[in-house]
Short mmCIF file of C-alpha atoms and ligand atoms in Angstrom, two decimals:
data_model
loop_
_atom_site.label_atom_id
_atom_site.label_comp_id
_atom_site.label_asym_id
_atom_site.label_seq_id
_atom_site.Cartn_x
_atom_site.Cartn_y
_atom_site.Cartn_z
CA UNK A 17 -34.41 -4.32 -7.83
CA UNK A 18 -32.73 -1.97 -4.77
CA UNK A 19 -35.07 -1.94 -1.73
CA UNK A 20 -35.23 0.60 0.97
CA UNK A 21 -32.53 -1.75 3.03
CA UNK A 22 -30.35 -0.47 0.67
CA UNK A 23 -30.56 2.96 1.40
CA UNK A 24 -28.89 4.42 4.46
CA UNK A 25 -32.06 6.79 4.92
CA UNK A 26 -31.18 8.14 8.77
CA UNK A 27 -30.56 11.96 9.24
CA UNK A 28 -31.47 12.20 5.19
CA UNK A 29 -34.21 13.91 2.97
CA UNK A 30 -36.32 11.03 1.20
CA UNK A 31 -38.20 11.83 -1.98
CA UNK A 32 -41.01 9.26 -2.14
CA UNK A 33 -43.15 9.51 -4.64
CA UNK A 34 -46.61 8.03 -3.91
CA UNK A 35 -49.84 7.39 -5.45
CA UNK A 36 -52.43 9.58 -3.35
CA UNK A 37 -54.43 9.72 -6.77
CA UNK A 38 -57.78 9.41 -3.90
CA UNK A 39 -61.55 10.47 -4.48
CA UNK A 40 -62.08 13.54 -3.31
CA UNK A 41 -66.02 15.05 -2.18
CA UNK A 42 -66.37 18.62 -0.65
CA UNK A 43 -62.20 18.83 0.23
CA UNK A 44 -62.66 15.30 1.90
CA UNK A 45 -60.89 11.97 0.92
CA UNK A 46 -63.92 9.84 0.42
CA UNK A 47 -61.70 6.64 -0.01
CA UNK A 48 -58.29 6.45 1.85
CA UNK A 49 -57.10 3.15 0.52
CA UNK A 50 -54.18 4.26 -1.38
CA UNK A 51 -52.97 6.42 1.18
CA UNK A 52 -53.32 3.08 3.54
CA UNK A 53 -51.57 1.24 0.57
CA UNK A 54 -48.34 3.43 1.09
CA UNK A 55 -48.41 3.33 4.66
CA UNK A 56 -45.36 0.26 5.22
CA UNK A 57 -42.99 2.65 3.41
CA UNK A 58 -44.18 5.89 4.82
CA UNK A 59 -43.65 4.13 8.53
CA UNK A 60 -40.66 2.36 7.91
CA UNK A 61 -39.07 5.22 6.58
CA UNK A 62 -40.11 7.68 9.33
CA UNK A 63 -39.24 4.70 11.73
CA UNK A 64 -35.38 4.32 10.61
CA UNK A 65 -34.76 8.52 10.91
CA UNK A 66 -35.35 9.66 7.76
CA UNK A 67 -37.30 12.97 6.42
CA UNK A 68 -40.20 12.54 4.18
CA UNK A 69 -40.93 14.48 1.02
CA UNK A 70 -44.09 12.85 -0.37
CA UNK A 71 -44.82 13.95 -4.06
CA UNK A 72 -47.65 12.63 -5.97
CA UNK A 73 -50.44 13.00 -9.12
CA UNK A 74 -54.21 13.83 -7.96
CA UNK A 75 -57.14 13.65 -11.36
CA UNK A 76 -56.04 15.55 -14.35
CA UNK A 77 -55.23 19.04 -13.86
CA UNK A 78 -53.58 19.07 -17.26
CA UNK A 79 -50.44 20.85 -15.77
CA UNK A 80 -52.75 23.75 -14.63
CA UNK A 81 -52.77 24.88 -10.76
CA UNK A 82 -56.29 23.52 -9.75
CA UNK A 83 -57.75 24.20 -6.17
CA UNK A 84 -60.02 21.47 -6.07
CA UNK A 85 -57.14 18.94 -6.96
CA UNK A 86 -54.83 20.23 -3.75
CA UNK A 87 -53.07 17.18 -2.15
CA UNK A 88 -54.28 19.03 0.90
CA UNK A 89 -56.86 16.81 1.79
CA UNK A 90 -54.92 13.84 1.34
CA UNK A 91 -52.40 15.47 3.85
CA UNK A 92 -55.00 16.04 6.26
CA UNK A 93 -55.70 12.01 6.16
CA UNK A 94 -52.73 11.06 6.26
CA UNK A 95 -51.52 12.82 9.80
CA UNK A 96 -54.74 10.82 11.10
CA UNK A 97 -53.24 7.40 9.99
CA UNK A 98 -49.84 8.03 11.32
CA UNK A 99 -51.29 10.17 14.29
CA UNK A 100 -47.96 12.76 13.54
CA UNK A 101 -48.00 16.36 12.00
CA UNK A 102 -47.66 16.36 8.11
CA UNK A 103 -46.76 19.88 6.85
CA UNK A 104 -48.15 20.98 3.15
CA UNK A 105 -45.97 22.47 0.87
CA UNK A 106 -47.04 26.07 -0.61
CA UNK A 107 -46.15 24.57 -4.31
CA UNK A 108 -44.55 21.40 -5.86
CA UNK A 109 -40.77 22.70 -6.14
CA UNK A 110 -39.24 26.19 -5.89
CA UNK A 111 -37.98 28.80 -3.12
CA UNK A 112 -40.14 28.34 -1.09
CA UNK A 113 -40.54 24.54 -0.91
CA UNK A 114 -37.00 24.02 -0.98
CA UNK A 115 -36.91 25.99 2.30
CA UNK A 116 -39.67 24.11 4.11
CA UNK A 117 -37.67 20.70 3.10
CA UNK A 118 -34.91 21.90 4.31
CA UNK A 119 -35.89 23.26 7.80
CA UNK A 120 -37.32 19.34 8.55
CA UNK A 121 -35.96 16.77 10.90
CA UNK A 122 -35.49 13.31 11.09
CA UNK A 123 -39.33 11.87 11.00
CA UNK A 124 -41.13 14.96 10.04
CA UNK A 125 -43.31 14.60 6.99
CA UNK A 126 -43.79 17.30 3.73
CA UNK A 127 -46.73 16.89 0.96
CA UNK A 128 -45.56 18.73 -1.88
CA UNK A 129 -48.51 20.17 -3.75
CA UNK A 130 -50.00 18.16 -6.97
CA UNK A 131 -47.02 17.16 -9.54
CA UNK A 132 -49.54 17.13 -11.73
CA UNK A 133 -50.08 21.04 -11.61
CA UNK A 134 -46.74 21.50 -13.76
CA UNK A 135 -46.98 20.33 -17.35
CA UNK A 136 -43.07 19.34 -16.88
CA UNK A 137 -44.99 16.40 -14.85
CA UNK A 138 -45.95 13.87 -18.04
CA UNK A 139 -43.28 15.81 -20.37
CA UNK A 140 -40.90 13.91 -17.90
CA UNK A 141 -38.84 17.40 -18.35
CA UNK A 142 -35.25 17.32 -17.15
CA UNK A 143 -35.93 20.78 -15.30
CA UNK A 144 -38.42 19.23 -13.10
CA UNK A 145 -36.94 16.24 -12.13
CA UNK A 146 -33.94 18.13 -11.24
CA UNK A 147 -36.00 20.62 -9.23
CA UNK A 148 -37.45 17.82 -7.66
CA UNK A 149 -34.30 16.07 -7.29
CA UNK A 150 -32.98 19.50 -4.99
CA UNK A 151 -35.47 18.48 -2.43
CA UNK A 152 -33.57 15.44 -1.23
CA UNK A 153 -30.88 13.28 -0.74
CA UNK A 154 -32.35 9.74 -1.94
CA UNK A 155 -35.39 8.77 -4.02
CA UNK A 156 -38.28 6.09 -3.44
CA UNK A 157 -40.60 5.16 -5.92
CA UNK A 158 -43.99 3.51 -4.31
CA UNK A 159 -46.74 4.36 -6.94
CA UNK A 160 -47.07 1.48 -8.87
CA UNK A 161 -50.31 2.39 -10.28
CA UNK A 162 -48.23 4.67 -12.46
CA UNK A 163 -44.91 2.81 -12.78
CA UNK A 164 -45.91 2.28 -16.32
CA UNK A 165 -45.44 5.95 -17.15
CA UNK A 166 -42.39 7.75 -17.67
CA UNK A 167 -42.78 11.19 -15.84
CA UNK A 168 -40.92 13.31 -14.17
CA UNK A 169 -41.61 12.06 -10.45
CA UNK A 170 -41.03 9.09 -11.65
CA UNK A 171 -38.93 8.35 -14.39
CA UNK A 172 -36.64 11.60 -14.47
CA UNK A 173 -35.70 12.00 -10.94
CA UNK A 174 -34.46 8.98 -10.67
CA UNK A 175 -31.48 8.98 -12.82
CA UNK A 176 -30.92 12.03 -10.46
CA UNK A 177 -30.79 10.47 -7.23
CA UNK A 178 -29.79 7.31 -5.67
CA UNK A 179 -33.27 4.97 -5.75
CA UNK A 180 -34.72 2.24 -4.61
CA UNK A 181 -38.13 0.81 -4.59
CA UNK A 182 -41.09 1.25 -2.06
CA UNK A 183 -42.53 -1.61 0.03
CA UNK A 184 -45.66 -1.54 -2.03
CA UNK A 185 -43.94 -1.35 -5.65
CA UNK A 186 -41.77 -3.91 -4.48
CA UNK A 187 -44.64 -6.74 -3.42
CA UNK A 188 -46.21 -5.33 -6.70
CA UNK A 189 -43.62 -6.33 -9.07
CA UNK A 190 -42.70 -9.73 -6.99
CA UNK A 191 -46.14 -10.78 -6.65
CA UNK A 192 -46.79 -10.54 -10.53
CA UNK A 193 -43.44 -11.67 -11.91
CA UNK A 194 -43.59 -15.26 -9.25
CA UNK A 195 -47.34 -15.25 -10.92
CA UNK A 196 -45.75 -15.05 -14.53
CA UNK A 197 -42.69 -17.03 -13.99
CA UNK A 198 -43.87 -19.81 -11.41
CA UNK A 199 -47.72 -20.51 -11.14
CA UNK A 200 -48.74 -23.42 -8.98
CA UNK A 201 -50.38 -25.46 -11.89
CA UNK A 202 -52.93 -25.39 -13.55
CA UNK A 203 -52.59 -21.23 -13.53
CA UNK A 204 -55.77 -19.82 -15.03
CA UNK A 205 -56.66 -17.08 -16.22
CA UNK A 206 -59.43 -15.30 -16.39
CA UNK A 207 -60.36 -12.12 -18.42
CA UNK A 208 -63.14 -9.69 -19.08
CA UNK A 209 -63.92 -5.99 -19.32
CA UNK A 210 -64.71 -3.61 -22.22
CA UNK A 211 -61.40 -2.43 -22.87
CA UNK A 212 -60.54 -5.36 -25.23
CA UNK A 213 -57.57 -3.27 -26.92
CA UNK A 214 -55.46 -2.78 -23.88
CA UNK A 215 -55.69 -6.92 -22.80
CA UNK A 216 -54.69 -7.97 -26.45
CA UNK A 217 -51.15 -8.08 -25.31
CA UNK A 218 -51.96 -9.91 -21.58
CA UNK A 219 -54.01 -12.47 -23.78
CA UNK A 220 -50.85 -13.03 -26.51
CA UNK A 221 -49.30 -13.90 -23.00
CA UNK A 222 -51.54 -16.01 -21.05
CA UNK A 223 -52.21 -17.99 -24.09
CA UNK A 224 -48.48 -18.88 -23.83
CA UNK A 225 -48.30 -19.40 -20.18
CA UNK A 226 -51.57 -20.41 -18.58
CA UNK A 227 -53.03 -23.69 -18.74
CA UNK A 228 -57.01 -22.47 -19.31
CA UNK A 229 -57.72 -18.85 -20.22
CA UNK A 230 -61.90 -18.37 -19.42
CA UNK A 231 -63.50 -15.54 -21.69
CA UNK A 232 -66.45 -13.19 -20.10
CA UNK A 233 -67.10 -9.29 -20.41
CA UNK A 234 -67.53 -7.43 -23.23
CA UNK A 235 -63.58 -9.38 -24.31
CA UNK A 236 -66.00 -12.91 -25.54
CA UNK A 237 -67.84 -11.00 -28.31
CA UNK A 238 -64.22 -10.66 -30.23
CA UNK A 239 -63.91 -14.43 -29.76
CA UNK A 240 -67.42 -15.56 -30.64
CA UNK A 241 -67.42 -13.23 -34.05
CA UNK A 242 -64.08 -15.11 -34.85
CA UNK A 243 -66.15 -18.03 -34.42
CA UNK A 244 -68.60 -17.81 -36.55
CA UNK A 245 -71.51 -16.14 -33.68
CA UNK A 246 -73.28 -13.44 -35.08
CA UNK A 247 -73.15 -10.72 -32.02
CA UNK A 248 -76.06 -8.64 -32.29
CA UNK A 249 -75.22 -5.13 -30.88
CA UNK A 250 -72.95 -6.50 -28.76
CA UNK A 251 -69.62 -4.17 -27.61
CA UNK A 252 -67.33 -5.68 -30.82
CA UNK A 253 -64.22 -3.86 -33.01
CA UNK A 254 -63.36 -5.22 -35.97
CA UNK A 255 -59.76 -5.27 -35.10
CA UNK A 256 -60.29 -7.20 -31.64
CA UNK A 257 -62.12 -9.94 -33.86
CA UNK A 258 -59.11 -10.24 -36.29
CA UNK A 259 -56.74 -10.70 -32.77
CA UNK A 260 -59.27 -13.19 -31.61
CA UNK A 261 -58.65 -15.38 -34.86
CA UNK A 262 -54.84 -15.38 -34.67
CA UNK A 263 -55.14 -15.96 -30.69
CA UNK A 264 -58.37 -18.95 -31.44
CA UNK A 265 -56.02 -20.42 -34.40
CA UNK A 266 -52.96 -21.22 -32.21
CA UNK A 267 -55.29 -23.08 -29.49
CA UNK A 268 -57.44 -26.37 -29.73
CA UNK A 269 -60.59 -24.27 -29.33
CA UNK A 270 -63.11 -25.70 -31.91
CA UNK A 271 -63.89 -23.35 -34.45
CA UNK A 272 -64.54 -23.68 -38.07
CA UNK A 273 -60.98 -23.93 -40.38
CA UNK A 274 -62.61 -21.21 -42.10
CA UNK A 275 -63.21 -18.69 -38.84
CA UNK A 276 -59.79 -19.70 -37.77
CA UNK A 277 -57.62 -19.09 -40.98
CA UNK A 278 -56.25 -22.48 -40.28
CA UNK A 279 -53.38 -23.45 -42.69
CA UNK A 280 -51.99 -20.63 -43.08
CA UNK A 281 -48.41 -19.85 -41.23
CA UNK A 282 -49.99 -17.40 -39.38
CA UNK A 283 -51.72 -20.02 -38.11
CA UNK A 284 -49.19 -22.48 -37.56
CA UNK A 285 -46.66 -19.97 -35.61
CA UNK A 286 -49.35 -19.08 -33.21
CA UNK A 287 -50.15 -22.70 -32.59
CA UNK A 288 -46.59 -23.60 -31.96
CA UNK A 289 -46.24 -21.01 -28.98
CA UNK A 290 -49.85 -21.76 -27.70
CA UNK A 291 -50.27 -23.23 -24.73
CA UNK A 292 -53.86 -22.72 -23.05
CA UNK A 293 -57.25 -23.87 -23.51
CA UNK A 294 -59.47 -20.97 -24.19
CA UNK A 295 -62.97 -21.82 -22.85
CA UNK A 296 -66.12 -19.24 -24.20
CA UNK A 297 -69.31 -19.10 -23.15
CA UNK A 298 -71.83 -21.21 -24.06
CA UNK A 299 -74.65 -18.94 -22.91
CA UNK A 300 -75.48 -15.55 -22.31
CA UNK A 301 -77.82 -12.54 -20.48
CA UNK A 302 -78.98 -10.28 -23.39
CA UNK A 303 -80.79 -7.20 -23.46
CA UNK A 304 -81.98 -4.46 -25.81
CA UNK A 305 -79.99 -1.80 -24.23
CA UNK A 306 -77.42 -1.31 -21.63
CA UNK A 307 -79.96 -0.31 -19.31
CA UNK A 308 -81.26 -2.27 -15.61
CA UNK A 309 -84.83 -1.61 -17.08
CA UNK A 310 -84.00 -3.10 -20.55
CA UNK A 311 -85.59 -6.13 -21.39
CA UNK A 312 -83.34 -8.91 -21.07
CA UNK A 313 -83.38 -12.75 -20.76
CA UNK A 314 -80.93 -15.62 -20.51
CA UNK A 315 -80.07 -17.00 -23.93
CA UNK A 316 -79.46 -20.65 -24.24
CA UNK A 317 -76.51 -20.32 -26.78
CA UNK A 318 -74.05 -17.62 -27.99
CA UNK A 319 -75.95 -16.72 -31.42
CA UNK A 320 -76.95 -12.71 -30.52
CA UNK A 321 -80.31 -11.70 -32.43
CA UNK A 322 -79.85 -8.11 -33.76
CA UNK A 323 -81.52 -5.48 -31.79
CA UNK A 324 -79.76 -7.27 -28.94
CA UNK A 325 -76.37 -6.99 -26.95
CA UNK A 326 -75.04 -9.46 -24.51
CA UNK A 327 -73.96 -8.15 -21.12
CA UNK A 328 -73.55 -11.00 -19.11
CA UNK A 329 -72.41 -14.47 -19.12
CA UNK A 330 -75.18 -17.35 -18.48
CA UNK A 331 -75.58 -18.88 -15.93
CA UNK A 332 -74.44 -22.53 -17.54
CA UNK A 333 -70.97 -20.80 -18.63
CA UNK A 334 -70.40 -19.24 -14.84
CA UNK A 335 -70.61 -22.22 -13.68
CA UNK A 336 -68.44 -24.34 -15.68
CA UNK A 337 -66.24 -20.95 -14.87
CA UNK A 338 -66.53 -21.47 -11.21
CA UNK A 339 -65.79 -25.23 -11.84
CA UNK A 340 -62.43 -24.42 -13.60
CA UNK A 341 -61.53 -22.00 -11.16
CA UNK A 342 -62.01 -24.07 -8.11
CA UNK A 343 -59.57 -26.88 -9.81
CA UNK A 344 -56.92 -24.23 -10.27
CA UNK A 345 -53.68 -23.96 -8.58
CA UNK A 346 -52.80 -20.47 -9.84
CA UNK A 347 -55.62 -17.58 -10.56
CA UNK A 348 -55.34 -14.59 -12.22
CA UNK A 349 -58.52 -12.50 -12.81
CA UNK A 350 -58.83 -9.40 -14.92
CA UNK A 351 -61.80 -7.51 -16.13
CA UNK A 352 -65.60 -8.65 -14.82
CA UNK A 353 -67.74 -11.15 -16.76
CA UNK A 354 -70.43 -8.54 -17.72
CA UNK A 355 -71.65 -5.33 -16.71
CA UNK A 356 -72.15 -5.84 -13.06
CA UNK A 357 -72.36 -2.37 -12.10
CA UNK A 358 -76.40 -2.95 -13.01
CA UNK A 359 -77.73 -6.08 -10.98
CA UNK A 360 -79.39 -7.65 -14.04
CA UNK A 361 -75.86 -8.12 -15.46
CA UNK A 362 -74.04 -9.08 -11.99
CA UNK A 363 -75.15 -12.27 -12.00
CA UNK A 364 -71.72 -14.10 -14.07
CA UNK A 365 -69.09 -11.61 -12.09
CA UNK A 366 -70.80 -12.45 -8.58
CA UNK A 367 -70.42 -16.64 -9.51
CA UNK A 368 -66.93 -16.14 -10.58
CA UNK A 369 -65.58 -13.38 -7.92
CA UNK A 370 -67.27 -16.02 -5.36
CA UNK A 371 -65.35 -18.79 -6.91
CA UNK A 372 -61.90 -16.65 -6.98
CA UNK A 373 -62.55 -15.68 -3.13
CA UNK A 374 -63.10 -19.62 -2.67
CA UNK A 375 -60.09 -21.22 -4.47
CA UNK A 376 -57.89 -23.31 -3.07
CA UNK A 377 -55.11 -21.73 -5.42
CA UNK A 378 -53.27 -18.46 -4.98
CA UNK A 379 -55.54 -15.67 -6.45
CA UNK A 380 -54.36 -12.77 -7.65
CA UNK A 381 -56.62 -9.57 -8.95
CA UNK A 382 -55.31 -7.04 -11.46
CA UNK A 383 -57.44 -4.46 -12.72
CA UNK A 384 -59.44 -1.17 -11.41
CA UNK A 385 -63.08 -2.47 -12.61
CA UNK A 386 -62.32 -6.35 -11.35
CA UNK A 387 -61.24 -4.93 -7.79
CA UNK A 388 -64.35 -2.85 -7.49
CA UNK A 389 -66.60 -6.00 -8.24
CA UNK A 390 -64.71 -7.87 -5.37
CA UNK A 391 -65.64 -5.21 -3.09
CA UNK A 392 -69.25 -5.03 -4.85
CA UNK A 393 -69.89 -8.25 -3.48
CA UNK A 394 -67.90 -8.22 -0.06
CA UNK A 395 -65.39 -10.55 -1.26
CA UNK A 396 -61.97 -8.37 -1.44
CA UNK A 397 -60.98 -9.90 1.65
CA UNK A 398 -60.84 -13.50 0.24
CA UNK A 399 -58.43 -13.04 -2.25
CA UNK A 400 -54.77 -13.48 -1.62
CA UNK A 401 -53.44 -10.26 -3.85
CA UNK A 402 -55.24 -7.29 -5.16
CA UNK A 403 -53.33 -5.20 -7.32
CA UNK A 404 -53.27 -1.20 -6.75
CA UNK A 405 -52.41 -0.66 -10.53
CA UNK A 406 -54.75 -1.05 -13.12
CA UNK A 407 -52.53 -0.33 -16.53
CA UNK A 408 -49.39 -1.09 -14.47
CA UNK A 409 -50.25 -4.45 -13.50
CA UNK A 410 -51.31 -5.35 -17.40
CA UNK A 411 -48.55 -4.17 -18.81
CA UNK A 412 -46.05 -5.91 -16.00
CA UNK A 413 -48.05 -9.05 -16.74
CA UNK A 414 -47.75 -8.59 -20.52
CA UNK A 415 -44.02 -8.59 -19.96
CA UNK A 416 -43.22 -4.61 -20.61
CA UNK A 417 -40.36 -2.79 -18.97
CA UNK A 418 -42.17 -0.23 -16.86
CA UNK A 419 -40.38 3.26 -16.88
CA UNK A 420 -40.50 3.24 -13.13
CA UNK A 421 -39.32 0.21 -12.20
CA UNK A 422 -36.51 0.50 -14.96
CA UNK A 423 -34.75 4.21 -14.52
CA UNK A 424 -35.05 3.41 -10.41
CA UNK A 425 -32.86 -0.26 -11.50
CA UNK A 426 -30.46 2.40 -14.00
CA UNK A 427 -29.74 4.80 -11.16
CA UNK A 428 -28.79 1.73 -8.67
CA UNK A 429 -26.36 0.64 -11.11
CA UNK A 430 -24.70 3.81 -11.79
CA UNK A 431 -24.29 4.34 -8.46
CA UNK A 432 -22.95 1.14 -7.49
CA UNK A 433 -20.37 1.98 -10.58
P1 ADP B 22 -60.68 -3.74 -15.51
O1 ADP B 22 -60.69 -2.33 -14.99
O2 ADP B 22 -60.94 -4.75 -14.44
O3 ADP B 22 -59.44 -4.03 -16.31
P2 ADP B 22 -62.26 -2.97 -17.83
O4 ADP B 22 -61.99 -1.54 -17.51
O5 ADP B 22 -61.65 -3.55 -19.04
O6 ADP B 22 -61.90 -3.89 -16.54
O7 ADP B 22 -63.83 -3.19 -18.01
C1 ADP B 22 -64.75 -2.99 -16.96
C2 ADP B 22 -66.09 -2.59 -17.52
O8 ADP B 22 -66.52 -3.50 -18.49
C3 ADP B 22 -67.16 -2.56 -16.46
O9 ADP B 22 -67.56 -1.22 -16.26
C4 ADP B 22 -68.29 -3.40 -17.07
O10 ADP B 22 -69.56 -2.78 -16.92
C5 ADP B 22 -67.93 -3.47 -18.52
N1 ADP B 22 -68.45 -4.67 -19.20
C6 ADP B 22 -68.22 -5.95 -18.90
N2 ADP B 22 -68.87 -6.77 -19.74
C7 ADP B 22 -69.52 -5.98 -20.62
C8 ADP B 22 -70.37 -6.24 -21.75
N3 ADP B 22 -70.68 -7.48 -22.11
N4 ADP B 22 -70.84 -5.17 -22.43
C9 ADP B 22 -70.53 -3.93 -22.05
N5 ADP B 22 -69.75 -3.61 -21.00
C10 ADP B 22 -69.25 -4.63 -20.29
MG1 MG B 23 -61.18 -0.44 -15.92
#
């Protein structure tokens, strides 16, 4: 992977393309952290003589020009941070921008308008990375909460330009791959959420890799149906239950021979490449609707009555959680333990993010939803590594090639050819 060392940067245009994807309210950033997040490049750069051309994606315009998605805003913030003029661009490539890029000296700072406002954007068209691509003489990629996609700003331009990673991209990529290829033991894992189709492929992995995997969030449902648990009305695809089998059958989790599909080479395969303990809950917080005034209770058990859906883990299971976890010399958490947005259902994601913030091992947080619960509770501070991409960081950890890491590595090497 080529870092900015390797780039002679001083005197030249630098295309950096950023992730300043920020909440906006009435034209005002609301929540400046991933503007912060790309500050070590955006200084170091500016520091060694170079001229910055920022580019980045803001919401969804759906490759339509859309006022209230202007990077203006986000332009505005950043000349605060760095205390230095930053000069918008009047559109994302053309006449006009190429002129303002090119009437810059070393230090000075351009925005270009939303990338997103061009459909050529997520078509990763040729004719947009190569209009980019006119705008400078080198290329830095530092949004790694969208290194998983291959687009134009940043997939296409840089098989255009001599690349190399940003400072934030680059501690995102080392921080997961020393996670994945040399945890302090035991490494556990911990996952939740609702979006139990996009973690299939992280769980194929940590059942391979980590010593304990812990089950919470809507994610234990799948598990406790391939068990045998009747689940109520609880969040639960019939696909995700057949994954949970195959996963259940290659462990030493108890479960039925039946439940598991035990015996057959299915079966056997899995078991052969398993390597983790899967713990599920032994208890839960039900209610009768997703709802802080639904009734609800603590059930003493995993079997869901219908009319019910679990949202939380119990109490019993986030502690034996917080026990595991405070053993561990390794932690990786994705996805909360129930639905902790509504304080009824906090309870299992506030034990667990308090036993993540007080491990003794290396923590490390992937995910959008399990980074907002740190910061829920006040804890974001006491974890070692937070990472800024959600999709990104699961597919990294799930051990795909991401589009943005690879075409930067493809352009280093024809260069150096
Ligand atoms: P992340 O962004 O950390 O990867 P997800 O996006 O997969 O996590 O899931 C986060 C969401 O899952 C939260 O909004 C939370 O309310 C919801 N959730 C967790 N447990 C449950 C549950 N048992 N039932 C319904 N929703 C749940
Ligand atoms: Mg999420």
């Amino acid at each position: 992977m080529r870092s900015l060392e390797d780039l002679d940067v001083a005197g030249k245009r630098v295309l950096v393309r950023v992730d300043f994807n920020v909440p906006l309210e009435n034209g005002e950033v609301v929540d400046d952290a991933r503007i912060r997040a790309a500050l070590p490049t955006i200084e170091e750069l500016r520091g060694r003589g170079a001229m910055l051309v920022l580019v980045s994606h803001l919401g969804r315009p759906r490759g339509k020009a859309d006022p209230a998605l202007s990077l203006a805003p986000a332009a505005t913030r950043l000349s605060e941070l760095i205390g230095a003029p930053v000069t918008m661009a009047p559109g994302v490539v053309g006449e006009d921008v190429r002129r303002l890029t090119q009437s810059m000296g070393p230090g000075d700072v351009v925005v270009l308008e939303n990338v997103r406002f061009l459909k050529g954007e997520t078509d990763n068209d040729p004719e947009l990375a190569r209009s980019l691509a006119e705008l400078a003489d080198l290329y830095v990629n530092d949004a790694f909460g969208v290194a998983h996609r291959a687009h134009a700003s940043t997939e296409g331009v840089a098989r255009l330009l001599p690349s190399a990673a940003g400072r934030l991209l680059e501690r995102e990529v080392r921080t997961l791959t020393a996670l994945l290829e040399d945890p302090a033991r035991p490494l556990v894992a911990i996952i939740g959420g609702s979006k139990v189709a996009d973690k299939i492929g992280v769980l194929d992995r940590f059942i391979e890799i980590a010593d304990t995997l812990l089950i919470g969030g809507a994610m234990c449902f799948s598990f406790l149906a391939a068990s045998g648990h009747p689940v109520g009305d609880s969040l639960c695809a019939k696909e995700d239950i057949e994954h949970a089998k195959h996963l259940l059958a290659g462990t030493g989790t108890s479960l039925s021979a039946d439940a598991a599909g035990n015996g057959t080479h299915a079966a056997a395969a899995a078991r052969e490449r398993a390597r983790a303990r899967v713990e599920l809950p032994t208890d839960l917080v039900i209610a009768t609707a997703l709802d802080a005034d639904a009734e609800h209770r603590v059930l003493d058990g995993v079997d869901v009555p219908s009319g019910w859906l679990g949202l939380d883990i119990g109490p019993a299971t986030a502690a034996r959680y917080a026990d595991v976890i405070s053993g561990a010399g390794t932690v990786f958490w994705n996805g909360p333990m129930g639905a902790f947005e509504l304080e009824p259902f906090a309870y299992g994601t506030r034990i667990v993010a308090e036993a993540v913030a007080a491990a003794h091992g290396r923590t490390v947080v992937g995910g959008g939803d399990s980074g907002s619960a740190l910061r829920h509770f006040g804890l974001e501070d006491s974890v070692d590594y937070i990472s800024t991409g959600g999709g990104a960081a699961l597919e990294l950890v799930e051990g795909k090639r991401l589009p943005g890491v690879q075409a930067r590595d493809g352009a280093g090497a024809a260069q150096s050819r």
